[in-house]
XYZ file of C-alpha atoms in Angstrom:
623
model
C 95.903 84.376 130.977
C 93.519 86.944 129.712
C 91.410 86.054 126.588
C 92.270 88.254 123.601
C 88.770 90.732 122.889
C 86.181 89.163 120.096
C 87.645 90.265 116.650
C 85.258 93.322 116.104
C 82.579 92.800 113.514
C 81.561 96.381 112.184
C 83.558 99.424 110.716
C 83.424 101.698 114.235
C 84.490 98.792 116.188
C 87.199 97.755 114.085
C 88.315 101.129 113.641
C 88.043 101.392 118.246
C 90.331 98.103 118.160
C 93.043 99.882 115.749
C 92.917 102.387 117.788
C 93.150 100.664 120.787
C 96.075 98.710 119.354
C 97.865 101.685 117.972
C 97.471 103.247 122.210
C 98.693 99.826 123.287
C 101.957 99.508 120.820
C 102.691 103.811 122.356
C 102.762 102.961 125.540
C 104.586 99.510 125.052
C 107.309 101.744 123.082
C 107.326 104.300 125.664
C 107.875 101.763 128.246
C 111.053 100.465 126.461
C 112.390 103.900 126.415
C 111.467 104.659 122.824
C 109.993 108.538 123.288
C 110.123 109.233 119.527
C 108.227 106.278 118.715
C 105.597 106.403 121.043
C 105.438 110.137 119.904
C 105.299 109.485 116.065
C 102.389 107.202 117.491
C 100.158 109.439 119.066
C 100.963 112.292 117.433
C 100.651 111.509 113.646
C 99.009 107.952 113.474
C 96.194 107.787 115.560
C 95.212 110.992 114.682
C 95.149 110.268 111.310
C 93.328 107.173 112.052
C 90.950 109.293 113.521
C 90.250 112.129 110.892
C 89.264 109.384 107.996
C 90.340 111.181 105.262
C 90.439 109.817 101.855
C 93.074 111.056 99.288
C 92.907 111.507 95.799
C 96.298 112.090 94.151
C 96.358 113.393 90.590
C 99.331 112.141 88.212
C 100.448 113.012 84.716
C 103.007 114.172 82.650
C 103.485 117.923 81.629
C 100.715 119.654 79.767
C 98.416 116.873 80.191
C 95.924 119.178 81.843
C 96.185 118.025 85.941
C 95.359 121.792 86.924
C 92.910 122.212 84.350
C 91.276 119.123 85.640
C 91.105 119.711 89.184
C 89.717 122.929 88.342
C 86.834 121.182 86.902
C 86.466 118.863 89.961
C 86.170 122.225 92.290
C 83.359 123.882 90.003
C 85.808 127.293 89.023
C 89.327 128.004 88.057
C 91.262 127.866 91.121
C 94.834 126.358 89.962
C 97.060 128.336 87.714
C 97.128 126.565 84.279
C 98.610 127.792 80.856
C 100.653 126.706 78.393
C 103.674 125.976 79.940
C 103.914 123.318 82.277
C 102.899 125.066 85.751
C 102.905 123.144 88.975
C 105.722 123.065 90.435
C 105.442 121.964 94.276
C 102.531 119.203 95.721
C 99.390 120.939 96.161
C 97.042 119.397 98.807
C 93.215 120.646 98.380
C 90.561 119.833 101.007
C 87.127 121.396 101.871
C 87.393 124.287 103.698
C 84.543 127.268 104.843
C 86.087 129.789 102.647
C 88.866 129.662 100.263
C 92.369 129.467 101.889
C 95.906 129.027 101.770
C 99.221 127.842 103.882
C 102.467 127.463 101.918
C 104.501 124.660 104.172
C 108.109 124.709 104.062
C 110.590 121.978 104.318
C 111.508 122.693 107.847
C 107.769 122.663 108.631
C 107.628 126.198 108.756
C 104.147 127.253 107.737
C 102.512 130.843 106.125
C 99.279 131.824 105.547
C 98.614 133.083 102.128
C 95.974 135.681 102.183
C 93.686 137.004 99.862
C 93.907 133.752 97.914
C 94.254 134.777 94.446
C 95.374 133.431 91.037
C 98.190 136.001 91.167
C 99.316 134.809 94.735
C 98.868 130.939 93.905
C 100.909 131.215 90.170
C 103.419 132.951 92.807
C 104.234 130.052 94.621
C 103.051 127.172 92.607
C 103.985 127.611 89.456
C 107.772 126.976 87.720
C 108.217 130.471 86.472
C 107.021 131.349 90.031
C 109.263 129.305 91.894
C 112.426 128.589 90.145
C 113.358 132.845 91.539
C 112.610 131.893 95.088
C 114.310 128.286 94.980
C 117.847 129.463 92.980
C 118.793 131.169 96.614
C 121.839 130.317 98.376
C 122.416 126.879 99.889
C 119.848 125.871 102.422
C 117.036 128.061 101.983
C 113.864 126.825 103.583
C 112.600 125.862 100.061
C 108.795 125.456 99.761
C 107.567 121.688 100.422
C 104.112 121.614 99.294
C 100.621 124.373 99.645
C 97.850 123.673 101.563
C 94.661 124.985 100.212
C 90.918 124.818 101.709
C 88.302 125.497 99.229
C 84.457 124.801 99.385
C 83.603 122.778 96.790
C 81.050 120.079 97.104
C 83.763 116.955 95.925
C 85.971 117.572 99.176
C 82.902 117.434 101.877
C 83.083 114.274 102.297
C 86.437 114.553 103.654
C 88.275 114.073 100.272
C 91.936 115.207 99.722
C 93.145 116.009 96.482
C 96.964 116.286 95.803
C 97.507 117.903 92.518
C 101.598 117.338 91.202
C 104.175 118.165 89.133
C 104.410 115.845 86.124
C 105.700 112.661 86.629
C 108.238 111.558 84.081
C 111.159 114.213 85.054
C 113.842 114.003 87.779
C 112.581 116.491 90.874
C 111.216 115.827 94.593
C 107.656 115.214 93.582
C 108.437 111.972 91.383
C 110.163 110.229 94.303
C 107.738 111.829 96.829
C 105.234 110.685 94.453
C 106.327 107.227 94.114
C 107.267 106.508 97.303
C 105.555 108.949 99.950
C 101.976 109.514 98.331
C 101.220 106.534 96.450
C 101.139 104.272 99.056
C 99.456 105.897 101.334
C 96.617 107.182 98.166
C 93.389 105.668 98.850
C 93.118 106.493 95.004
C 95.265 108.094 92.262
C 94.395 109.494 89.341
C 96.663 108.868 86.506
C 95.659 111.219 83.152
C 96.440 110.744 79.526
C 96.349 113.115 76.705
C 93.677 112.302 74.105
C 96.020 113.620 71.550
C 99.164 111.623 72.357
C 97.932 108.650 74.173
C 99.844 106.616 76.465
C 103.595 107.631 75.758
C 106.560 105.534 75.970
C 107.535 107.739 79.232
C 103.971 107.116 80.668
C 104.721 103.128 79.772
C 107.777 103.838 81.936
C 106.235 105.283 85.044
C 103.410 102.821 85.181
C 105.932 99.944 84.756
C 108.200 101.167 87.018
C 107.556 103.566 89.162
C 103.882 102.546 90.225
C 103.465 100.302 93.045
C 101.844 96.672 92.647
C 100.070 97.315 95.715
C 98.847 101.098 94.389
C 97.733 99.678 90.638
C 94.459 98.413 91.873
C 93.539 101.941 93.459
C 94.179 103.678 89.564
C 91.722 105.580 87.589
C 92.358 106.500 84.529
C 90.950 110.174 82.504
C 91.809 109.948 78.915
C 91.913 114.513 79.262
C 91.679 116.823 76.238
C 88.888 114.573 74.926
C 86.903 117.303 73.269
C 89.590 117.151 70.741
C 88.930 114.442 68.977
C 85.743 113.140 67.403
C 83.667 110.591 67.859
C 85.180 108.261 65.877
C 89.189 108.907 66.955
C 88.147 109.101 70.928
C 86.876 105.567 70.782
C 90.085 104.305 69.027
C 92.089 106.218 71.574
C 90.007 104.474 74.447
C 90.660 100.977 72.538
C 94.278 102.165 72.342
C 94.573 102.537 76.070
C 92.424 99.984 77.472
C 94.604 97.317 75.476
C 97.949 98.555 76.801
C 97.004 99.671 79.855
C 95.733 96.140 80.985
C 98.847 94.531 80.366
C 100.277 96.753 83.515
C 97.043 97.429 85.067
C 94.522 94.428 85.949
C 90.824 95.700 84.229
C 91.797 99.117 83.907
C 89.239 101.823 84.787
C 89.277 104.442 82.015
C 87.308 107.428 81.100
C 87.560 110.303 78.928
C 86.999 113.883 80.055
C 86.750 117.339 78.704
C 87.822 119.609 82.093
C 87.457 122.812 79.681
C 84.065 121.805 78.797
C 82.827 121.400 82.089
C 84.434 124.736 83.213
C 82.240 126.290 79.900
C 78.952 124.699 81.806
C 78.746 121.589 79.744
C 79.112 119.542 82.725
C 77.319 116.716 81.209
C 79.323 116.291 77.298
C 82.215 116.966 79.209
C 82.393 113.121 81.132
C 83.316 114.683 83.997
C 79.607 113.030 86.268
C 80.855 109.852 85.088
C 84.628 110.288 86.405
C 82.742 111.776 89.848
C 80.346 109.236 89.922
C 83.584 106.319 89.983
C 85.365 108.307 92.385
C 82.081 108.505 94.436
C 82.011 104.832 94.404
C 85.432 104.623 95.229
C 85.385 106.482 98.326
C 82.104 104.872 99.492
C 83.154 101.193 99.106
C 87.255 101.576 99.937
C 87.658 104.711 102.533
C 88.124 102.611 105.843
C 89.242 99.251 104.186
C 91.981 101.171 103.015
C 92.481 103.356 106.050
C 92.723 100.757 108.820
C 95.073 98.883 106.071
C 97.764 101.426 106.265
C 97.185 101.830 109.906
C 97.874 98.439 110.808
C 100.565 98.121 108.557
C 102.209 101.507 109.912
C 101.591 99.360 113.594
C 103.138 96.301 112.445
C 105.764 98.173 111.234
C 106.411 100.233 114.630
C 105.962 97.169 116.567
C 108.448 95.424 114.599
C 111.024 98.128 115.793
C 109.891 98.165 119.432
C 110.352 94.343 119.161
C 113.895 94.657 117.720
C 114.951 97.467 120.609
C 113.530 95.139 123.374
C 115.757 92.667 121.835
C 119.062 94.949 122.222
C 117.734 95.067 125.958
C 117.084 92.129 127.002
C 120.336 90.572 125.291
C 122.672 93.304 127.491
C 120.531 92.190 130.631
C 122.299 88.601 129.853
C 125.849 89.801 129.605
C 127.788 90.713 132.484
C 128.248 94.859 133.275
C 132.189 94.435 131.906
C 131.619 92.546 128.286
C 128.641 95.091 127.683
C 130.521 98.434 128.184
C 133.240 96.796 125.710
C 130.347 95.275 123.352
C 128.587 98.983 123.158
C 132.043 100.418 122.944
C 132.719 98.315 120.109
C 129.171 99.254 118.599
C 129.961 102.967 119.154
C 133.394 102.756 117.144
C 131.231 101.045 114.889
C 129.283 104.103 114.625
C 132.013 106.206 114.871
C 133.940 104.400 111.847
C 130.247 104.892 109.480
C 130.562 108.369 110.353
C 133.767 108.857 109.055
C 132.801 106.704 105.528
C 129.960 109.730 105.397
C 132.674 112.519 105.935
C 134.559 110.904 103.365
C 131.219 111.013 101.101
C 130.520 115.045 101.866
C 134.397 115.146 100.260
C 133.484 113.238 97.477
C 130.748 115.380 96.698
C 132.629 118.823 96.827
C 135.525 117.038 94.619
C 132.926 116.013 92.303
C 130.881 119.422 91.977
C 134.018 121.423 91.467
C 135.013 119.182 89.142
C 131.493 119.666 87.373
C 131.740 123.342 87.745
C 135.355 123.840 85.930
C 133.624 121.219 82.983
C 130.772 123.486 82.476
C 132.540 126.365 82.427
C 134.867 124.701 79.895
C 131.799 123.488 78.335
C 129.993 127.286 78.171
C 133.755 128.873 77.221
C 133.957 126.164 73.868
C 130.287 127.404 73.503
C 130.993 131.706 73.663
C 133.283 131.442 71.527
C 132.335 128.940 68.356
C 128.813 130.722 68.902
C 131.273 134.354 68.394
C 133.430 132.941 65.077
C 129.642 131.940 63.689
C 127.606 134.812 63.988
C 129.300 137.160 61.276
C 129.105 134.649 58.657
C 125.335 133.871 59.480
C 124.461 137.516 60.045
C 125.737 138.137 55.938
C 123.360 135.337 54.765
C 120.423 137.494 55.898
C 118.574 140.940 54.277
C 119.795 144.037 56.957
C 115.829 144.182 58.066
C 115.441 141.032 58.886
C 118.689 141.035 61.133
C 117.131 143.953 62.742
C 114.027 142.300 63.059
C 115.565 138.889 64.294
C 118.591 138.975 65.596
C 117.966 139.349 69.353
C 115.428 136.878 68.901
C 117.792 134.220 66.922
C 120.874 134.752 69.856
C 118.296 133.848 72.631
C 117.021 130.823 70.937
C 120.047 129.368 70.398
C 121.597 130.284 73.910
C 118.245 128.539 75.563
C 119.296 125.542 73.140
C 122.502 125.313 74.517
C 121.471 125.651 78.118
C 118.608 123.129 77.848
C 121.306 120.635 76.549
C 123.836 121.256 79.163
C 121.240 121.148 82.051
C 120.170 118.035 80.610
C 123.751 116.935 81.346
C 124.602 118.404 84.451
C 120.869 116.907 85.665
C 122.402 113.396 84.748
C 125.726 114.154 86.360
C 124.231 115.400 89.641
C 121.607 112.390 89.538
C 124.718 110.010 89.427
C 126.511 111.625 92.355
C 123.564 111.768 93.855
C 123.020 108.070 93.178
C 126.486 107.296 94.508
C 126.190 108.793 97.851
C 122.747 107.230 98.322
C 124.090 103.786 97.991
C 127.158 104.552 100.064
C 124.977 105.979 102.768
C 122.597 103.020 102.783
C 125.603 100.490 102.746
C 126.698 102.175 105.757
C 123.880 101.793 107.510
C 123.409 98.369 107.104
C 127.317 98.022 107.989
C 126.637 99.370 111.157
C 123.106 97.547 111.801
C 125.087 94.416 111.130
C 128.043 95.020 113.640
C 125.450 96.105 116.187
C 123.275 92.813 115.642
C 127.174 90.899 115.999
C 127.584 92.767 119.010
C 124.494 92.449 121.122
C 121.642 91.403 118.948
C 120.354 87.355 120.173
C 120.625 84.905 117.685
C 117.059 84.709 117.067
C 116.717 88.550 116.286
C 117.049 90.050 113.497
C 117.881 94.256 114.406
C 117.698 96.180 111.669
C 118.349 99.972 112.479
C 118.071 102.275 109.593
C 118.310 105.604 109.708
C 115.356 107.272 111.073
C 113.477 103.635 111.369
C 110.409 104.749 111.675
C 109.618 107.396 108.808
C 112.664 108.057 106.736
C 114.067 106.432 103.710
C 117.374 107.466 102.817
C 117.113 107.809 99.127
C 113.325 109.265 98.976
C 114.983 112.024 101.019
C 117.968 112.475 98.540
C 116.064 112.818 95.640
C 113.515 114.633 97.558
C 115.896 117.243 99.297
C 117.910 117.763 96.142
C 116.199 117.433 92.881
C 113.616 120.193 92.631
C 117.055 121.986 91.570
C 117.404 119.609 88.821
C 113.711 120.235 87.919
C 113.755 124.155 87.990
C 117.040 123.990 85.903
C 116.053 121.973 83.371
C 112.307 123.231 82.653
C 112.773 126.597 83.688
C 116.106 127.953 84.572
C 117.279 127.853 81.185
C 114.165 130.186 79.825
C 114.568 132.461 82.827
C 118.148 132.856 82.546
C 117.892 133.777 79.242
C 114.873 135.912 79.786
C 117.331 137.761 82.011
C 119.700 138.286 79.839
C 117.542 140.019 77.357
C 118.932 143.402 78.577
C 122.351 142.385 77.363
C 121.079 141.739 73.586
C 119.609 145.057 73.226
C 121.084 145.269 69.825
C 121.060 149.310 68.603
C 121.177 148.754 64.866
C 120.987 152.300 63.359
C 122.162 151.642 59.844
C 119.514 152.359 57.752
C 120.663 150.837 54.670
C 121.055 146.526 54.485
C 125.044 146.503 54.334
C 125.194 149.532 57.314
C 122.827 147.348 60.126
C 124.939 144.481 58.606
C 128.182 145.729 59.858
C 126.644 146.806 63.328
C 125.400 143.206 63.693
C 127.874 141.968 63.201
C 130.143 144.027 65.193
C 127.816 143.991 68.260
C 126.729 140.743 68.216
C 130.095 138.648 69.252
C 130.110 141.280 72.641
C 126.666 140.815 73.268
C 127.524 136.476 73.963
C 130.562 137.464 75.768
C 128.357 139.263 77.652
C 125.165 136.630 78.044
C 128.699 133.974 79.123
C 129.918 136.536 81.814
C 126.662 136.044 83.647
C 125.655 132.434 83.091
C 128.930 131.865 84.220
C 128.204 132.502 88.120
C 124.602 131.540 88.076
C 125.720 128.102 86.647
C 128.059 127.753 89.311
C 126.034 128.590 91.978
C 123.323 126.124 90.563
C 125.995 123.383 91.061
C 127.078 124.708 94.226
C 123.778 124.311 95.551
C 123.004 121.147 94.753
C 126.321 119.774 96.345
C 125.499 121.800 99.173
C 121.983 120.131 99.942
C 123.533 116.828 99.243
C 126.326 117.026 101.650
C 123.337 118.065 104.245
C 121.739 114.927 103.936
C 125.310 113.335 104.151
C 125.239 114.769 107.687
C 121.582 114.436 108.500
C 121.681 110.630 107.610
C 124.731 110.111 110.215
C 122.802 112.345 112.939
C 119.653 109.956 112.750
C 121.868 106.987 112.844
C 123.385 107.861 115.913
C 120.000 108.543 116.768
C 118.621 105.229 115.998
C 121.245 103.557 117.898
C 122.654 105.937 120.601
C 118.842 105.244 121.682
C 118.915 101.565 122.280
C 122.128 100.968 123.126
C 122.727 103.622 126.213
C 119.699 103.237 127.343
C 120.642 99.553 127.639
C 124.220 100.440 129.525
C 121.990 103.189 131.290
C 120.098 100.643 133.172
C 122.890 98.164 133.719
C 125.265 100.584 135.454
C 122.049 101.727 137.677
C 121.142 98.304 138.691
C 124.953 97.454 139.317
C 125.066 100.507 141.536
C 122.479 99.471 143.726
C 124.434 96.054 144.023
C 120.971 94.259 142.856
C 123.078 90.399 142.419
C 121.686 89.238 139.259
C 119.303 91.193 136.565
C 115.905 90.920 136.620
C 114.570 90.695 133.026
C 111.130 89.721 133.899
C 109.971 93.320 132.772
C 111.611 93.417 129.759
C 110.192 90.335 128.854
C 106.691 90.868 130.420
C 107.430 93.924 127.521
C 108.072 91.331 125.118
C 105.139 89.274 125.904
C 102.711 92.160 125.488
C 104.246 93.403 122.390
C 103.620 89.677 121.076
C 100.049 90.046 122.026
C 100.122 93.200 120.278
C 101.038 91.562 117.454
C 98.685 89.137 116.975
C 95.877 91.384 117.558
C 97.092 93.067 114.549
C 97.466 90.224 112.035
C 93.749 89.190 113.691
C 92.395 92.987 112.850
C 94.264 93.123 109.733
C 92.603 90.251 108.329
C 89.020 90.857 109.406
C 89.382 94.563 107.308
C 89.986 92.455 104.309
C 87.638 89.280 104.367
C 84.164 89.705 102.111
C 81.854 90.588 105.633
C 84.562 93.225 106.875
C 84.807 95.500 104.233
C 84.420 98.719 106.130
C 82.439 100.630 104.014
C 80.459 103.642 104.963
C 76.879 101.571 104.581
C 75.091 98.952 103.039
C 76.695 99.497 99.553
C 80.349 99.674 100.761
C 79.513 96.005 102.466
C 77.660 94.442 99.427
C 80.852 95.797 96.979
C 83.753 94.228 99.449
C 85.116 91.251 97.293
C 89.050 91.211 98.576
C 89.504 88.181 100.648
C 92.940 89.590 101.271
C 95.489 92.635 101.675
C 96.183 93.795 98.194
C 99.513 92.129 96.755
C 102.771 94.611 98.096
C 100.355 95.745 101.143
């Protein structure tokens, strides 16, 4: 037997024996017939392994200054910010020759946005921006995320940034957030509002939503710091370093003043001390971190090339008869999950017209106390003012109402959403189990989920489905109103108090039957939507099940009925468990790797000071 290589010493040759393991576990998954594995492999992480990037993702909630912020990191104002809460869609920022864009759609469709301007990038980045293009008809090729390239001295080094939407509301980016960029962040960037320090909802996403594993990769910016004095910032700071350690082990915090260091006061503004962390950060952690999440993406892989081989080798032991019925069984199996998510898809379109007719109930009861109430309120006020006021006072309180009922319907959809989630993942563990009773050895555990390799069901629910929920609720309601400003042109041409009284008043009731008429249909069609993109994952999460197991299991029958036709008398599983050995030695290279990247003299740092700050003698906890 071949002795196993020397476990590799330095940062380049433990990054050539990831590498090397990553090529081995490709062709070892394209050997047991597993093309989209071995492709997924080469195609997204070696290549990853081999660009070294380091990513920075920005968190926060809304109107805690993320743009504003990042702006400062890049030298100029390149983000949108204003008052309103503005990002709307992940923004990935890397060095680039010349300032760039690509918007990148959710069915990977990509378009270059050129000139890049502030104009073009509020366009598609922004709420008031987006929520036009994303309240389309059912399954538009919403926008994903924008790519931008800028040449700004932080990124050279082959720093990421992802700037995103704020954290504590219900949209894509929270559960992308959570669960897509987090784990993979070689550091995240979590800011707080001098002004309102550490809110319950921030408590809530720390506790909650952050990772153990991603805690010990958090920085902290205490923002807005230049408006506070002396005296309040350093209570704020004692504020937040006491609560934030009892989530966060020894905390990292720093306060910041982005606008100052956009005015040229780079050095009252806190930002060289924030750069100088990161700096630190990227020096000591970059490849530890890296070759962390590329073995653990490889153990991960290997894990279901192990579990396929399995399938295999068990229908190798079972004569040709009992495995066509065993896979037949497996397949009705199949067949039977697919018809629980059919009955989900009707559940959903039951539920959302239910949820329509209650809304328009709900917007009906609405019209028409709103109707019986104006005249009365109208007579309480002096004729100038209602002609002053009175367009302004109907909008107000028709954004109330809207803001209220989105709030609802958000929590309605989240719960069907919710439901069909948890049916779908039952489902496919209903189906993983009757395929491990059906062919799967004693000793082997097979777990098939849908789309094994990449794609968790509900981080795709939430993320395929509730930017709607986030437009609606922080934007729709403004913009809906904003477009119904036409309809409460009120021409008041008394020119005495009681005469514009009497117009008011006689105007104003047709003027919300007319703002109901139209919210009417865009409501629906809000609903309408969202049901629609939830029934498509319905049917996307049955087409990568079948997938995931049509895969295995003909392949399997595939090879049996071959070998029976060419009247071979027994089966030879000496390859597939030649496969099995290798994948075993595959394995243990990558528990040996894994724990050389994380003992005191491996810490894979670009230099002397990245080895003299390694101190892990470990994987982080949740790694």
């Amino acid at each position: 037997m071949t002795a196993a290589p020397p476990t590799p010493s330095s940062a380049d040759a433990r990054k050539a024996a990831i590498r090397a393991a990553l090529e081995s576990l490709a062709a070892a998954a394209e050997q047991a017939g597993l093309a989209s594995a071995a492709r997924d492999i080469r195609e997204t992480r070696i290549p990853k392994l081999d660009d070294e990037r380091f990513s920075v993702v920005v968190l926060g909630e809304f109107n805690h200054g993320k743009s504003t912020f990042i702006n400062a990191l890049l030298g100029e104002a390149v983000l949108p910010v204003g008052i309103t809460p503005t990002t709307a869609v992940l923004t990935h920022i890397a060095h680039g020759a010349r300032p760039a864009a690509t918007l990148v759609f959710g069915s990977g469709r990509r378009q270059s946005l050129e000139p890049l301007t502030a104009g073009a990038l509020t366009e598609w980045l922004t709420v008031e921006g987006q929520a036009p293009k994303n309240n389309g008809a059912a399954g538009a090729d919403h926008l994903h995320h924008v790519e931008i390239s800028y040449p700004a001295a932080i990124l050279r080094d082959r720093v990421t940034i992802v700037d995103t939407p704020g954290v504590n509301d219900i949209n894509e980016q929270r559960v992308e957030i959570t669960y897509g960029y987090l784990p993979r962040a070689d550091a995240a960037v979590f800011l707080l509002d001098a002004t309102q320090i550490l809110t319950a909802s921030e408590r809530q996403f720390l506790e909650e939503r952050i990772l153990r594993s991603t805690r010990e990769r958090l920085i902290f910016v205490v923002a807005k710091a230049d408006l506070l004095d002396a005296a309040e910032l350093e209570e704020t700071m004692a504020f937040a370093r006491k609560h934030l350690a009892t989530i966060v082990p020894e905390p990292v915090i720093l306060p910041v003043s982005a606008k100052r260091a956009l005015a040229g006061k780079r050095d009252e503004s806190g930002l060289p001390a924030f750069e100088a962390q990161l700096g630190a950060t990227v020096a000591q952690e970059r490849r530890r971190l890296l070759y962390d999440h590329a073995l653990g993406d490889a153990g991960r892989l290997a894990s279901f090339v192990r579990q396929s081989l399995a399938i295999r080798r068990r229908s190798l032991e079972l004569p040709l008869p009992e495995l066509e019925q065993r896979i037949a069984r497996a397949h009705q199996r199949l067949q039977n999950g697919q018809k629980v998510l059919e009955q989900a898809a009707r559940t959903i379109q039951a539920e959302t017209a239910g949820l329509k007719a209650r809304v328009r109930q709900d917007l009906a009861d609405f019209a028409g106390e709103f109707r019986a109430a104006l005249p009365p309120e109208i007579e309480k006020v002096d004729g100038p003012d209602v002609r002053r006021y009175l367009s302004f006072f109907v909008q107000d309180t028709w954004k109330a109402w809207l803001e209220a009922e989105g709030e609802r319907i958000a929590a309605e959809l989240e719960r069907l959403a919710d439901e069909v989630i948890q049916v779908a993942n039952e489902n496919v563990a209903d189906v993983a189990r009757g395929v491990t009773a059906e062919l799967g050895p004693t000793d082997a555990r097979v777990e098939i989920a849908v789309d094994t390799l990449k794609y968790d069901a509900s981080v795709f629910a939430l993320g395929a489905l509730g930017t709607t929920i986030f437009f609606f609720v922080n934007s729709l309601a403004g913009g809906l109103v904003a477009a119904a400003a036409p309809l409460l042109a009120f021409i008041l041409r008394g020119r005495v108090s009681q005469e514009i009284k009497a117009e008011a008043k006689e105007q104003a009731p047709a003027a919300v039957d007319r703002v109901a008429a139209m919210l009417g249909p865009k409501l629906d069609d809000f609903i309408d939507s969202f049901g629609a993109r939830l029934s498509e994952f319905v049917a996307q999460a049955g087409e990568a099940l079948a997938r995931g197991i049509s895969e295995v299991l003909d392949r399997a029958l595939a090879e049996r009925r071959a070998h029976a036709a060419a009247g071979a008398a027994s089966p030879d599983m000496a390859a597939v468990d030649g496969q099995l050995g290798a994948l075993r030695a595959i394995d243990e290279r990558i528990a040996e790797i894994r724990q050389q990247v994380w003992t005191p003299d491996g810490a894979g740092g670009d230099g002397a000071a990245a080895a003299g700050a390694a101190t892990t003698s470990g994987p982080p906890a949740g790694a």
